[in-house]
Amino acid sequence: MNKKQLLEFVHQAEALCKQRKCRLTDQRKRVLELILSAEKPLTAYEILDQLRESVKNPAPPTVYRALEFLLQHGLIHKLESIHAFIGCTHPDHKHTSQFLICNDCGDVNEIENKAIEKSLHSAEQAAGFKTSHPVIELLGTCSQCQLSNSH
């Protein structure tokens, strides 16, 4: 994400928080900026290490509280399979999070497939089940790594 996109996303996050009557504190904003500007998903400890570069003695509980807030408000996602966090590409609406995660290079892409979302919703209703955190993580090999591996 380039600097302009980062600023636009942070502005959108601030507007969403204001609309939802919650506050994007400086600490939360800094954690969000670190996640958004990262080349890959970050673990909580990677975030803590990066925070140490700009904040004196950041406490792990503070980082975890910021992550919880950002998750709760749909600004980031937690990738359970790799224990890392990534920015949400469309935080303005609820959705079933769908990710393609490359086992080789670690690249992660968030996709939004309405057919998958609709199918899951139908299956939930048929089973009388209500998801609290609908996430699909597909692990495999990205096209770049497939090309590299074929040579």
XYZ file of C-alpha atoms in Angstrom:
151
model
C 0.000 0.000 0.000
C 1.462 3.357 -0.980
C 1.451 6.415 1.294
C -1.583 7.996 -0.407
C -3.623 4.785 -0.077
C -2.534 4.461 3.550
C -3.685 8.000 4.344
C -7.009 7.409 2.551
C -7.584 4.151 4.437
C -6.736 5.719 7.814
C -9.084 8.621 7.014
C -11.813 6.088 6.125
C -11.124 4.209 9.389
C -11.434 7.447 11.380
C -14.723 8.266 9.638
C -16.081 4.756 10.294
C -15.104 4.983 13.964
C -16.753 8.393 14.279
C -19.900 7.027 12.608
C -19.873 4.044 15.016
C -19.320 6.399 17.973
C -15.960 4.955 18.963
C -12.476 6.445 18.962
C -9.449 5.568 16.883
C -6.805 6.593 19.434
C -3.246 7.424 18.412
C -2.072 3.990 19.601
C -4.808 2.171 17.642
C -4.093 4.298 14.584
C -0.357 3.528 14.801
C -1.035 -0.225 15.022
C -3.413 0.045 12.054
C -0.798 1.975 10.050
C 1.849 -0.673 10.785
C -0.462 -3.460 9.626
C -1.555 -1.598 6.494
C 1.947 -0.606 5.452
C 3.430 -4.079 5.966
C 4.380 -6.173 2.945
C 2.943 -9.264 4.654
C 0.621 -10.071 7.565
C 2.176 -9.249 10.939
C 2.097 -11.185 14.200
C 1.403 -9.343 17.451
C 5.080 -9.580 18.396
C 6.192 -8.201 15.031
C 3.847 -5.266 15.613
C 5.277 -4.811 19.101
C 8.842 -4.863 17.720
C 7.974 -2.245 15.093
C 6.237 -0.077 17.696
C 9.420 -0.094 19.772
C 11.073 1.891 16.976
C 8.741 4.855 17.571
C 7.260 4.351 21.056
C 9.257 3.985 24.246
C 8.487 0.687 26.028
C 5.172 -0.259 24.382
C 3.370 -2.819 26.542
C 2.099 -6.063 24.984
C -1.378 -5.646 26.583
C -1.690 -2.248 24.891
C -0.962 -3.813 21.502
C -3.429 -6.641 22.143
C -6.136 -4.155 23.159
C -5.509 -2.125 19.994
C -5.686 -5.298 17.872
C -8.934 -6.340 19.589
C -10.470 -2.929 18.884
C -9.394 -2.996 15.224
C -10.767 -6.541 14.836
C -14.033 -5.672 16.563
C -14.596 -2.760 14.197
C -13.694 -4.699 11.046
C -10.593 -2.670 10.206
C -8.278 -5.697 10.269
C -8.565 -9.473 10.088
C -6.799 -12.151 12.087
C -5.478 -15.014 9.995
C -5.811 -17.916 12.417
C -3.748 -20.373 10.386
C -0.648 -18.161 10.513
C -1.411 -16.210 13.727
C -1.062 -12.864 11.970
C -3.048 -9.719 11.199
C -3.851 -8.049 7.889
C -5.821 -4.933 6.957
C -9.385 -5.363 5.722
C -9.863 -4.267 2.120
C -13.511 -3.291 2.667
C -14.194 -2.382 6.295
C -17.351 -0.439 5.503
C -19.571 -3.537 5.397
C -19.861 -6.913 7.095
C -18.732 -9.836 4.985
C -17.421 -13.364 5.088
C -13.667 -12.919 5.015
C -12.045 -15.048 2.333
C -8.277 -15.346 2.037
C -5.848 -17.035 -0.323
C -2.628 -17.719 1.614
C 0.518 -18.912 -0.150
C 2.424 -21.550 1.826
C 5.635 -20.766 -0.072
C 6.043 -16.964 -0.057
C 3.470 -16.012 2.590
C 1.528 -13.741 0.225
C -2.095 -13.184 1.299
C -4.958 -11.920 -0.846
C -8.411 -11.092 0.461
C -11.121 -11.936 -2.033
C -14.828 -11.228 -1.936
C -16.894 -13.894 -3.637
C -20.620 -13.291 -3.146
C -21.506 -16.814 -4.350
C -19.398 -18.375 -1.575
C -20.869 -15.973 0.956
C -24.433 -16.752 -0.158
C -23.803 -20.504 -0.095
C -22.380 -20.345 3.432
C -25.291 -18.216 4.613
C -27.762 -20.767 3.198
C -25.919 -23.632 4.907
C -25.936 -21.720 8.210
C -29.668 -21.105 7.987
C -30.383 -24.733 7.099
C -28.400 -25.873 10.138
C -29.892 -23.226 12.422
C -26.387 -21.909 13.036
C -25.217 -18.318 13.389
C -21.545 -17.564 12.782
C -19.861 -14.984 14.953
C -16.723 -14.602 12.861
C -17.097 -16.020 9.333
C -13.629 -16.539 7.851
C -12.358 -18.819 5.092
C -8.611 -19.330 4.765
C -7.458 -21.242 1.703
C -3.833 -22.353 1.907
C -1.958 -23.243 -1.243
C 0.540 -21.920 -3.766
C 0.179 -18.567 -5.524
C 0.669 -18.211 -9.275
C 4.120 -16.611 -8.863
C 5.401 -19.489 -6.724
C 3.851 -22.032 -9.101
C 5.844 -20.457 -11.943
C 9.035 -20.426 -9.855
C 8.556 -24.038 -8.781
C 7.971 -25.259 -12.339
C 11.434 -24.181 -13.525
